Short mmCIF file of the C-alpha atoms (twelve columns), coordinates in Angstrom:
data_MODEL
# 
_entry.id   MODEL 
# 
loop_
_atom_site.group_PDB 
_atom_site.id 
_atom_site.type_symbol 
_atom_site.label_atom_id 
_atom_site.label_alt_id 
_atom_site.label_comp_id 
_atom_site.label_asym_id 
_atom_site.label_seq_id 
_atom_site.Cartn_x 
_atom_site.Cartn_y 
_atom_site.Cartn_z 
_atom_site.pdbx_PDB_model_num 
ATOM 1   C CA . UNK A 1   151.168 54.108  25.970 1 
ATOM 2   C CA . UNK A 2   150.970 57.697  27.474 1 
ATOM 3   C CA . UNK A 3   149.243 57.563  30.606 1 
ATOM 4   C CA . UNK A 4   149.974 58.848  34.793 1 
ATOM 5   C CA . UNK A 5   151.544 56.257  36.834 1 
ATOM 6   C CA . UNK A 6   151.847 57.619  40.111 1 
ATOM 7   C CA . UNK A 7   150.925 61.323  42.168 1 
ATOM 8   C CA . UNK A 8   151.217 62.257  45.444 1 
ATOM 9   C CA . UNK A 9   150.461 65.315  47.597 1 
ATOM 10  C CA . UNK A 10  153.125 66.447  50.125 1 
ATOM 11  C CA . UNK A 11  153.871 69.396  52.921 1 
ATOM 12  C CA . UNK A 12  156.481 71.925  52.145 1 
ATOM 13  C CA . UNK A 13  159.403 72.380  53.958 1 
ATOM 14  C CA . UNK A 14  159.603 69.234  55.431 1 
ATOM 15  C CA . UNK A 15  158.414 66.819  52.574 1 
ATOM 16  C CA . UNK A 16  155.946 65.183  55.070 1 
ATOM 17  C CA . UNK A 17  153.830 62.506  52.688 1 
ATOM 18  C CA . UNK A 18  150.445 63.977  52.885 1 
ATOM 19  C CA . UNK A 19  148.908 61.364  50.613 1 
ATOM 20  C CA . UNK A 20  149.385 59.255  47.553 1 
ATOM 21  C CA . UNK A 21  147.655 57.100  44.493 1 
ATOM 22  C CA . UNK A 22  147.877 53.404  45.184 1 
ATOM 23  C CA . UNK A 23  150.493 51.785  43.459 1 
ATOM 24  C CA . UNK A 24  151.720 48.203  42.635 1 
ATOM 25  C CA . UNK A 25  153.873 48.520  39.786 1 
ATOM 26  C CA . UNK A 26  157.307 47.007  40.620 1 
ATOM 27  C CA . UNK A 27  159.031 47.880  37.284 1 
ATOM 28  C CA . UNK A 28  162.849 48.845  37.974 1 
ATOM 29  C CA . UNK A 29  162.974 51.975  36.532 1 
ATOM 30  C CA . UNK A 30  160.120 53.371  38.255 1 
ATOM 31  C CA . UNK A 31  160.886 52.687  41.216 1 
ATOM 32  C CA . UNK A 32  164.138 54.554  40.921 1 
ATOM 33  C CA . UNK A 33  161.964 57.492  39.303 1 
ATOM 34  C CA . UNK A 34  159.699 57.330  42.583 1 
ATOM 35  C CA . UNK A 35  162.550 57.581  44.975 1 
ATOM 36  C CA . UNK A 36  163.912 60.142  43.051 1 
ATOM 37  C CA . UNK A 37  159.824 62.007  43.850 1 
ATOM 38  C CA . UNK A 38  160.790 61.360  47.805 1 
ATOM 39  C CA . UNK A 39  164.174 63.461  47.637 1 
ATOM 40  C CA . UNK A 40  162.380 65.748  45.678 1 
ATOM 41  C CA . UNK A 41  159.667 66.383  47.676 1 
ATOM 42  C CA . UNK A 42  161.623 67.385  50.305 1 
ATOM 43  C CA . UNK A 43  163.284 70.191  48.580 1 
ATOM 44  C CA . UNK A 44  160.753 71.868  46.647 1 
ATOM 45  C CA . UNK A 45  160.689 75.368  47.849 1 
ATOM 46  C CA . UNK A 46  164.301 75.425  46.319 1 
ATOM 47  C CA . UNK A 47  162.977 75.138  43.086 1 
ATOM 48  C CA . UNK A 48  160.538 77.533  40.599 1 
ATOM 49  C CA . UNK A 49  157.073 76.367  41.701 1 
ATOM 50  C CA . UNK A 50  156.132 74.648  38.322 1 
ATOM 51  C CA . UNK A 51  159.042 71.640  37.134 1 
ATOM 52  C CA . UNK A 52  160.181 68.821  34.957 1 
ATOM 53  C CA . UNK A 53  162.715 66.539  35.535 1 
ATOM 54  C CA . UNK A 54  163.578 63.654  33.105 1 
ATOM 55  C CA . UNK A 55  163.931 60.299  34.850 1 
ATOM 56  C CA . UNK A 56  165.205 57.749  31.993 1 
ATOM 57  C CA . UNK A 57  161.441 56.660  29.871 1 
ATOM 58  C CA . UNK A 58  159.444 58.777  32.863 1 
ATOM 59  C CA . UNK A 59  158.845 62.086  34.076 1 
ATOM 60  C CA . UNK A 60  158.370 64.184  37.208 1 
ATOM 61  C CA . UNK A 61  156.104 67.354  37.028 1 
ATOM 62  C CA . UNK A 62  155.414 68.595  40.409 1 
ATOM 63  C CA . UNK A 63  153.852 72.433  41.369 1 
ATOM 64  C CA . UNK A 64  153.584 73.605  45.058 1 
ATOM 65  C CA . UNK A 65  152.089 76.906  46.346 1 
ATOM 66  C CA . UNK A 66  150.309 77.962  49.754 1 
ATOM 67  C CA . UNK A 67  152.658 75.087  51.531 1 
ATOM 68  C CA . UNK A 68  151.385 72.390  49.780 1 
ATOM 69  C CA . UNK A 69  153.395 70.636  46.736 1 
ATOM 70  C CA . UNK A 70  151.507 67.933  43.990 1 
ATOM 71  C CA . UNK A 71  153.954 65.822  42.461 1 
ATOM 72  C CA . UNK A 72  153.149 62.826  39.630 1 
ATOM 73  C CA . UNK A 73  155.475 60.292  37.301 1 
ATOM 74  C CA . UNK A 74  154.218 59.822  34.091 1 
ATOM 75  C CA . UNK A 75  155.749 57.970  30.886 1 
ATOM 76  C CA . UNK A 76  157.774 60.062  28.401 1 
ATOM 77  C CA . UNK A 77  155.646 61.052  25.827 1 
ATOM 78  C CA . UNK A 78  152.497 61.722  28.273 1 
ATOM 79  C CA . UNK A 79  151.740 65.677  26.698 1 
ATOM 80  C CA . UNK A 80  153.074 68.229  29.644 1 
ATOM 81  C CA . UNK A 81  150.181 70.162  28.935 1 
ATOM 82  C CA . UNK A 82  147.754 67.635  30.727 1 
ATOM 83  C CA . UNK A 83  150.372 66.659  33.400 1 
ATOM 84  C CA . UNK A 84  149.994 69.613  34.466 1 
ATOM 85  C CA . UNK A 85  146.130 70.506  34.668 1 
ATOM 86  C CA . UNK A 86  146.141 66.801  36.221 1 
ATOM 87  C CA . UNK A 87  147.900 68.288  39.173 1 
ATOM 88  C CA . UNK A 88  145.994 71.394  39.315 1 
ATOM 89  C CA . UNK A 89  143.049 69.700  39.512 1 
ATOM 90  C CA . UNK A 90  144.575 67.502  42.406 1 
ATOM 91  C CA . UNK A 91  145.634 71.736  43.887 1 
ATOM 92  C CA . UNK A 92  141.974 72.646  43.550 1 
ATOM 93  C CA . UNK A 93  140.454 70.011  45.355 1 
ATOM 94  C CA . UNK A 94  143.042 69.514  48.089 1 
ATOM 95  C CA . UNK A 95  142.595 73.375  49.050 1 
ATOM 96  C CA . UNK A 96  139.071 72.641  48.908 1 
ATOM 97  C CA . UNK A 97  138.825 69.591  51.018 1 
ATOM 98  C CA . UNK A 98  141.530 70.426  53.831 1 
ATOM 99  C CA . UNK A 99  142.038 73.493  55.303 1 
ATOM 100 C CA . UNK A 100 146.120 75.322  55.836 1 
ATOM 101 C CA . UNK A 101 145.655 74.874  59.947 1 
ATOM 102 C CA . UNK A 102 144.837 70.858  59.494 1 
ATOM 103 C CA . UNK A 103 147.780 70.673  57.007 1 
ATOM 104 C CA . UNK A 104 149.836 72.243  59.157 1 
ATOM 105 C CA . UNK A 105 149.104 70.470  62.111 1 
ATOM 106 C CA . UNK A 106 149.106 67.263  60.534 1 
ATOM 107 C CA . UNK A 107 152.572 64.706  62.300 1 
ATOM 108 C CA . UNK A 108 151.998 61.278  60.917 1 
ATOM 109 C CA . UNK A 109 152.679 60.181  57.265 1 
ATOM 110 C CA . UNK A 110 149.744 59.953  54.844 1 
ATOM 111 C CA . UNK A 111 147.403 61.747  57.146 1 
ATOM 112 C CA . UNK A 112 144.969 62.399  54.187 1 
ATOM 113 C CA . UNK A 113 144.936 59.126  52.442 1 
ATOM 114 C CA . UNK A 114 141.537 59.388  52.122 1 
ATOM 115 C CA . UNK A 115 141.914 62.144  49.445 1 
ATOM 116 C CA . UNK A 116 143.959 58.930  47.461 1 
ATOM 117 C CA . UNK A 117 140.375 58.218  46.116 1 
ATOM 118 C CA . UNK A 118 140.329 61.313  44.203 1 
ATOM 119 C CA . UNK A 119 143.407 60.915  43.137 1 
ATOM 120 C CA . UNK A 120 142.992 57.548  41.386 1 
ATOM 121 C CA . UNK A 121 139.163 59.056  39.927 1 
ATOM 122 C CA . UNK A 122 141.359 61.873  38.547 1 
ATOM 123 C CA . UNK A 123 144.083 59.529  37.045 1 
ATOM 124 C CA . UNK A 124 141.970 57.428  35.571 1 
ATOM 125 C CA . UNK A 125 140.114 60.027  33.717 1 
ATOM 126 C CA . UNK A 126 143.705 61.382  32.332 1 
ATOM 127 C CA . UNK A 127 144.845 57.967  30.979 1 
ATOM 128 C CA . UNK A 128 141.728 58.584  28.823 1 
ATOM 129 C CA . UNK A 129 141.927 61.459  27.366 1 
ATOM 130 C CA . UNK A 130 139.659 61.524  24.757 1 
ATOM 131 C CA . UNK A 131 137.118 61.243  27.605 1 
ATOM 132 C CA . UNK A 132 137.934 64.121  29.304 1 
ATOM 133 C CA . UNK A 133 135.480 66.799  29.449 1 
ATOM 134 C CA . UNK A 134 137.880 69.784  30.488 1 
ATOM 135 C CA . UNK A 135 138.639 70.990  26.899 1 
ATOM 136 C CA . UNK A 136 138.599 74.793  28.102 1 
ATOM 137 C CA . UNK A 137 140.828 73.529  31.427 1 
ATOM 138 C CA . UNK A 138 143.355 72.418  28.707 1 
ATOM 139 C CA . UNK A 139 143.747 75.228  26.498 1 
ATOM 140 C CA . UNK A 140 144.022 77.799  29.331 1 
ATOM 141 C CA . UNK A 141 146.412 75.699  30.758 1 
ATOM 142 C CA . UNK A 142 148.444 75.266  27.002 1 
ATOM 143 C CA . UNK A 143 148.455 79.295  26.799 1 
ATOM 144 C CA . UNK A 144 149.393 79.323  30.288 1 
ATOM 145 C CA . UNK A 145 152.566 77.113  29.644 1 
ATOM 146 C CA . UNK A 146 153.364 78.807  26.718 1 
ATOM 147 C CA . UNK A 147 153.533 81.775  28.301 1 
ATOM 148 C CA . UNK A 148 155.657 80.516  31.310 1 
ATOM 149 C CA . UNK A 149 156.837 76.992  30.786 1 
ATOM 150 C CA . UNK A 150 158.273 74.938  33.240 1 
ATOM 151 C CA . UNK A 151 161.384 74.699  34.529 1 
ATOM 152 C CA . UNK A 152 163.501 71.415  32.601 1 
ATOM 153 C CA . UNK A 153 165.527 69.963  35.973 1 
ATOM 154 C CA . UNK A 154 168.662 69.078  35.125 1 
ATOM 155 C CA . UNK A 155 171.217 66.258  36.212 1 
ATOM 156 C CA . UNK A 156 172.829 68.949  37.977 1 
ATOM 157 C CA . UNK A 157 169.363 69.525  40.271 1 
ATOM 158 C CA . UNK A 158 169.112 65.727  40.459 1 
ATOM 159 C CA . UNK A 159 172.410 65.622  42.350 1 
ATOM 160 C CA . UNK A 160 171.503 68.597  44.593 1 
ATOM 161 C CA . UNK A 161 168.352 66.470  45.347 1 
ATOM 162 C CA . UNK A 162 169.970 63.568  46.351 1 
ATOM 163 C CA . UNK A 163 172.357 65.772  48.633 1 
ATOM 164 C CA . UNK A 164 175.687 65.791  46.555 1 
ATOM 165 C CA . UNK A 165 175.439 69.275  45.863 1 
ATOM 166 C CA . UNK A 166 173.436 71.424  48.009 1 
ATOM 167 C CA . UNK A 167 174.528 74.578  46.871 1 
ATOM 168 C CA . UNK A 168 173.406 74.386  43.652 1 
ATOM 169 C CA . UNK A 169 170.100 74.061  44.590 1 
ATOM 170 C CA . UNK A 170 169.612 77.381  46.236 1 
ATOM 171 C CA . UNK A 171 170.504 79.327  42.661 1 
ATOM 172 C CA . UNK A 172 166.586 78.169  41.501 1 
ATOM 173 C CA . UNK A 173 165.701 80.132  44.246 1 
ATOM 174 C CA . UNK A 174 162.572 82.486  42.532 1 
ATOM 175 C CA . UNK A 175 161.883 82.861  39.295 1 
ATOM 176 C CA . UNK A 176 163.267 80.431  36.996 1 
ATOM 177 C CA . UNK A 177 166.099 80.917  35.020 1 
ATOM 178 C CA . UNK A 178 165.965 82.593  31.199 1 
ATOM 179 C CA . UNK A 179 164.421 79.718  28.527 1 
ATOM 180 C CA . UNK A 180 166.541 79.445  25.635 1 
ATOM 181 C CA . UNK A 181 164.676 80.560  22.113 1 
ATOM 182 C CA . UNK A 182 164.448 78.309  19.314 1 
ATOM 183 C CA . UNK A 183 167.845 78.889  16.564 1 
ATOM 184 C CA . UNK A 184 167.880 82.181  14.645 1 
ATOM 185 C CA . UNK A 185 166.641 81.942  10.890 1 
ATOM 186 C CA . UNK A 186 167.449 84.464  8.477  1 
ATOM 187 C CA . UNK A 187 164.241 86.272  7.804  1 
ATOM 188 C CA . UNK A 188 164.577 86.597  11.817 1 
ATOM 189 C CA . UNK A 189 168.262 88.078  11.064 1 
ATOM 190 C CA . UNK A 190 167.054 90.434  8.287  1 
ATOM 191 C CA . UNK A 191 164.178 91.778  10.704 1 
ATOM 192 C CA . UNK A 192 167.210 92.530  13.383 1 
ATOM 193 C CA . UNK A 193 168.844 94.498  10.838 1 
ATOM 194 C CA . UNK A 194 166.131 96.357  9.727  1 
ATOM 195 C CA . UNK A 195 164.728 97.334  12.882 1 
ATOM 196 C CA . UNK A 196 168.143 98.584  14.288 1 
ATOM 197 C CA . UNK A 197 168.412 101.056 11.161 1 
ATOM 198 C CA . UNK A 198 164.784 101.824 11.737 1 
ATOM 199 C CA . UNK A 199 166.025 102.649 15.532 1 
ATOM 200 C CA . UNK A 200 169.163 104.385 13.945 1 
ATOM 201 C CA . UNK A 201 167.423 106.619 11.780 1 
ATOM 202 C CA . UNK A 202 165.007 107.725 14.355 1 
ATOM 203 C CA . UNK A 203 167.600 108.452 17.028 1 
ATOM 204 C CA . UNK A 204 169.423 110.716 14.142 1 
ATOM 205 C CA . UNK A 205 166.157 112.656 13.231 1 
ATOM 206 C CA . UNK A 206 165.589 113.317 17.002 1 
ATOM 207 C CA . UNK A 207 169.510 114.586 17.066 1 
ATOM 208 C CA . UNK A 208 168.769 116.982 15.007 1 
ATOM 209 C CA . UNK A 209 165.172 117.863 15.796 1 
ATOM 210 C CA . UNK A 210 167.003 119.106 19.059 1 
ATOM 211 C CA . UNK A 211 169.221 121.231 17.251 1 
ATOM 212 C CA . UNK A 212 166.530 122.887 15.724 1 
ATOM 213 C CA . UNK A 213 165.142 123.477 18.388 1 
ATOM 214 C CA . UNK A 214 168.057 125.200 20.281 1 
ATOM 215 C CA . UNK A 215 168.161 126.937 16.655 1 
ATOM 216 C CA . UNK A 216 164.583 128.390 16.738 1 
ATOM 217 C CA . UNK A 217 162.224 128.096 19.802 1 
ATOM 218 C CA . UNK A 218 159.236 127.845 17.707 1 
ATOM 219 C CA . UNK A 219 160.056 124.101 16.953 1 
ATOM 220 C CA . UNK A 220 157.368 121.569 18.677 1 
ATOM 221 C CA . UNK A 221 159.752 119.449 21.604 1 
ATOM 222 C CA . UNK A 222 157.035 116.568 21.109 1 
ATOM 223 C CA . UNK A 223 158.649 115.244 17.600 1 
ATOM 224 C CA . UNK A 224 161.724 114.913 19.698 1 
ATOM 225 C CA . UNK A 225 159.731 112.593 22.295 1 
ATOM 226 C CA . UNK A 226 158.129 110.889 19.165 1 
ATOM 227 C CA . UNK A 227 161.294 110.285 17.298 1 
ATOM 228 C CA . UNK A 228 162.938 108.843 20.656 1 
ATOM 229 C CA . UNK A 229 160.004 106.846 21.312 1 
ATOM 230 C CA . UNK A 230 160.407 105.205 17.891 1 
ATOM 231 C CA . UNK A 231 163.947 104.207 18.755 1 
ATOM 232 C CA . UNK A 232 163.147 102.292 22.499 1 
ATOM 233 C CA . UNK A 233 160.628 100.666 20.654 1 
ATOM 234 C CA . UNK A 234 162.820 99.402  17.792 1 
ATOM 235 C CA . UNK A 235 165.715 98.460  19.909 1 
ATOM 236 C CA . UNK A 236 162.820 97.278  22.329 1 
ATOM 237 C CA . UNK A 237 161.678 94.463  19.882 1 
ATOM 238 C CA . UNK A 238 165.475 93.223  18.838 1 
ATOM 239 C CA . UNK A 239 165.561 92.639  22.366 1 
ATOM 240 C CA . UNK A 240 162.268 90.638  22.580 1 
ATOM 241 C CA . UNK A 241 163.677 88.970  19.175 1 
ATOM 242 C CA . UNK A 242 166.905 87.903  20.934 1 
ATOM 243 C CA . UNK A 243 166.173 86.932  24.730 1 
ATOM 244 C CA . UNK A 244 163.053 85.011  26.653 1 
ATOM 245 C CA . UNK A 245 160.478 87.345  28.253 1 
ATOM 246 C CA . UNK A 246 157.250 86.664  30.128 1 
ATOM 247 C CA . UNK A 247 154.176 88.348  28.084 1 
ATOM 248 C CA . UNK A 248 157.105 88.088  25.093 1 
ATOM 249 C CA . UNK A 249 154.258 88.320  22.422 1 
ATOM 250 C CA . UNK A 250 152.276 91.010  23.906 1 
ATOM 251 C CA . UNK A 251 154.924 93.328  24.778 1 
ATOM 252 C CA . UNK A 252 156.285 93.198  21.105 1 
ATOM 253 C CA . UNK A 253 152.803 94.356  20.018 1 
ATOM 254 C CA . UNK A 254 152.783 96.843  22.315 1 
ATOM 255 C CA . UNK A 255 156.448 98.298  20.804 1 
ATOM 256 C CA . UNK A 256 154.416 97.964  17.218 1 
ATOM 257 C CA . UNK A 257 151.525 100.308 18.509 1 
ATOM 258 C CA . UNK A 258 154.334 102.736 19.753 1 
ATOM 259 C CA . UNK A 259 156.056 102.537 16.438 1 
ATOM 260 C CA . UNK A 260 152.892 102.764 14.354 1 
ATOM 261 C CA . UNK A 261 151.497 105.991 17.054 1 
ATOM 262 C CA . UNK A 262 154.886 107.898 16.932 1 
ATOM 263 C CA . UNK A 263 154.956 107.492 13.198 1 
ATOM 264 C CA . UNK A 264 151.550 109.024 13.039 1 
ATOM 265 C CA . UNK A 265 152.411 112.087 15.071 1 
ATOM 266 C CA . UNK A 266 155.381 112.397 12.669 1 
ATOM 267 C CA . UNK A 267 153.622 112.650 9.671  1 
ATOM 268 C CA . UNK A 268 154.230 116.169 8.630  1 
ATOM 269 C CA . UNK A 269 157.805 115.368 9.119  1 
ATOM 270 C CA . UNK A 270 157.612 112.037 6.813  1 
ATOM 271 C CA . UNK A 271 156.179 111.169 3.807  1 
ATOM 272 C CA . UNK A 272 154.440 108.559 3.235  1 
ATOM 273 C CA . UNK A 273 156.501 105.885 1.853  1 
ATOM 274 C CA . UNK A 274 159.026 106.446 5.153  1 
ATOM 275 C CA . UNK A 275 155.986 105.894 7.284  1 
ATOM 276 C CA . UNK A 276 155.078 102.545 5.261  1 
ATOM 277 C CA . UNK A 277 158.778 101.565 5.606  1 
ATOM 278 C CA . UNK A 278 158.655 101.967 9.399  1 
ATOM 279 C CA . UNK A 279 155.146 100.690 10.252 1 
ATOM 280 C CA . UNK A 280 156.133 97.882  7.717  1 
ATOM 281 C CA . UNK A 281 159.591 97.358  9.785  1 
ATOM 282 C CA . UNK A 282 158.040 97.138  12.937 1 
ATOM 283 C CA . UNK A 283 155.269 94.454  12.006 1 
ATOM 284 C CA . UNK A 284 157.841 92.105  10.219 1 
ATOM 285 C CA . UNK A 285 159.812 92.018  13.321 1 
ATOM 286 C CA . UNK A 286 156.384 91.210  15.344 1 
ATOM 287 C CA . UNK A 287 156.234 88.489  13.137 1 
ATOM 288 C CA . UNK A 288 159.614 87.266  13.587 1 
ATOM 289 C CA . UNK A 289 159.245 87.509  17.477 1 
ATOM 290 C CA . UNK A 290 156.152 85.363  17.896 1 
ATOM 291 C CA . UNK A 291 157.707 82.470  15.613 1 
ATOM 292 C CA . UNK A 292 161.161 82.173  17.675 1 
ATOM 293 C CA . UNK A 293 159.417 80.187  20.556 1 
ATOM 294 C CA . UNK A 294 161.695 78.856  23.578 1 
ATOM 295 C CA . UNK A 295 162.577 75.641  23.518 1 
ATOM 296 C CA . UNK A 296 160.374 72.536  24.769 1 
ATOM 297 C CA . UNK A 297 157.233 74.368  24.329 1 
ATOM 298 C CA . UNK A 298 154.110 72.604  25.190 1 
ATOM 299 C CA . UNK A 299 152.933 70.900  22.327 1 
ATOM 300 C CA . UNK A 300 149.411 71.346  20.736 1 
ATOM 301 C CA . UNK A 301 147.127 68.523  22.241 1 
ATOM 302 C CA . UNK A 302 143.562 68.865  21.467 1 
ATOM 303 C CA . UNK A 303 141.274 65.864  22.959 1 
# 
């Protein structure tokens, strides 16, 4: 069954226990997962500020921001899109409730156990799903880890946390590293090659739209910017195609307005079948771009 098992609120920087759900599950496994949550919590600022770490059948989402991380264990196939409004909801109401000078000032361990009653309101509403009343929450959140999804902790980090490689913690420093795109098809190939000899023939009719215009003065310099343009924004999408990028889907659309605006302006140099061909070009490899997702995408989970 898919449901949260543990959460707990912590202090950056030194890992200080802030406070935690009530737990009396003695399973093995988990309690190996949970002591894996205590090194981690004491490293987080070492890490992008939204993770995922794989603990044999659990896993550890945590997020941390104004000095305050939210860590929770859940089972395997609990959907990372609610993990991870469950711990922005747990955000939203601890920077509600206590104040950045009480956090700070706080010495002893679980100083704000009190706060361990919204916690287990919050977790029980999450290992119900199809009670939960925070369908807009969840899709913002779904687009939102679309857009940026979270970093997948490796065995590599999990030795770093547990000190056996400190070193090669500090390289997460930031923003996370590049997520790898799902396999290339061939219609996605095809698209490449089309919009590189798109790119190609633009740069060659701006070649020699400058030589007419060293040749006669009269020429207009704009269908050199326009052929030029045409070319970034070509090469621009093979490179959207081929590597991760934040706003990945909106910036390719953006490099189809450019080719569909410069191919406008060059319409008294083009006909109208090489304007399809380009505008035509341009969308296919749109296409292509927004169906190569990364990776371990969040999955569609409608309650």
């Amino acid at each position: 069954m898919a449901m949260v098992l543990f959460a707990s609120v912590v202090r950056i920087g030194d890992g200080l226990p802030l406070s935690a759900s009530t737990d009396y599950e003695q399973e093995k496994d988990l309690q190996e997962t949970k002591r894996h949550l205590k090194g981690l919590s004491k490293k987080l600022n070492q890490f992008p500020d939204r993770c995922t770490l794989k603990s044999g059948p659990y896993n550890v989402n945590f997020i941390y921001s104004l000095g305050v991380g939210y860590l929770m264990v859940c089972t395997g196939n609990y959907p990372n899109v609610l993990a991870f409004c469950f711990l922005d909801e747990l955000q939203k109401e601890f920077i509600i409730t206590y104040d950045s000078k009480r956090i700070s000032s706080a010495v002893r361990p679980y100083s704000f156990i009190e706060f361990d009653t919204f916690i287990q309101k919050t977790k029980q509403r999450y290992n119900s799903p199809r009670s939960l009343s925070t369908k807009i929450n969840l899709a913002d959140m779904q687009t939102e880890i679309k857009l940026r999804p979270p970093y997948q902790l490796s065995p590599e980090d999990l030795q770093a946390i547990n000190g056996f490689s400190v070193r090669a913690a500090s390289k997460y420093k930031g923003i996370a590293p590049t997520q790898m795109l799902e396999p290339v098809t061939l219609p996605g190939i095809v698209s490449c090659v089309l919009s590189i000899l798109c790119g190609g023939l633009n740069l060659l009719r701006g070649v020699h739209a400058i030589e007419s215009i060293l040749q006669n003065h009269d020429e207009d310099f704009n269908y050199v910017i326009a052929f030029f343009l045409g070319t970034a924004a070509c090469l621009y999408q093979c490179y959207l195609f081929a590597y991760f990028s934040v706003w990945r889907n909106s910036k390719s659309f953006l490099a189809f307005a450019l080719i569909c605006l410069s191919n406008m302006y060059l319409y008294e140099l083009r006909n109208i079948w090489q304007i399809l061909f380009h505008v035509a070009v341009g969308a296919f490899m749109t296409l292509q771009i927004r169906l190569r997702q990364p990776l371990g995408k969040a999955p569609d989970y409608n309650v």
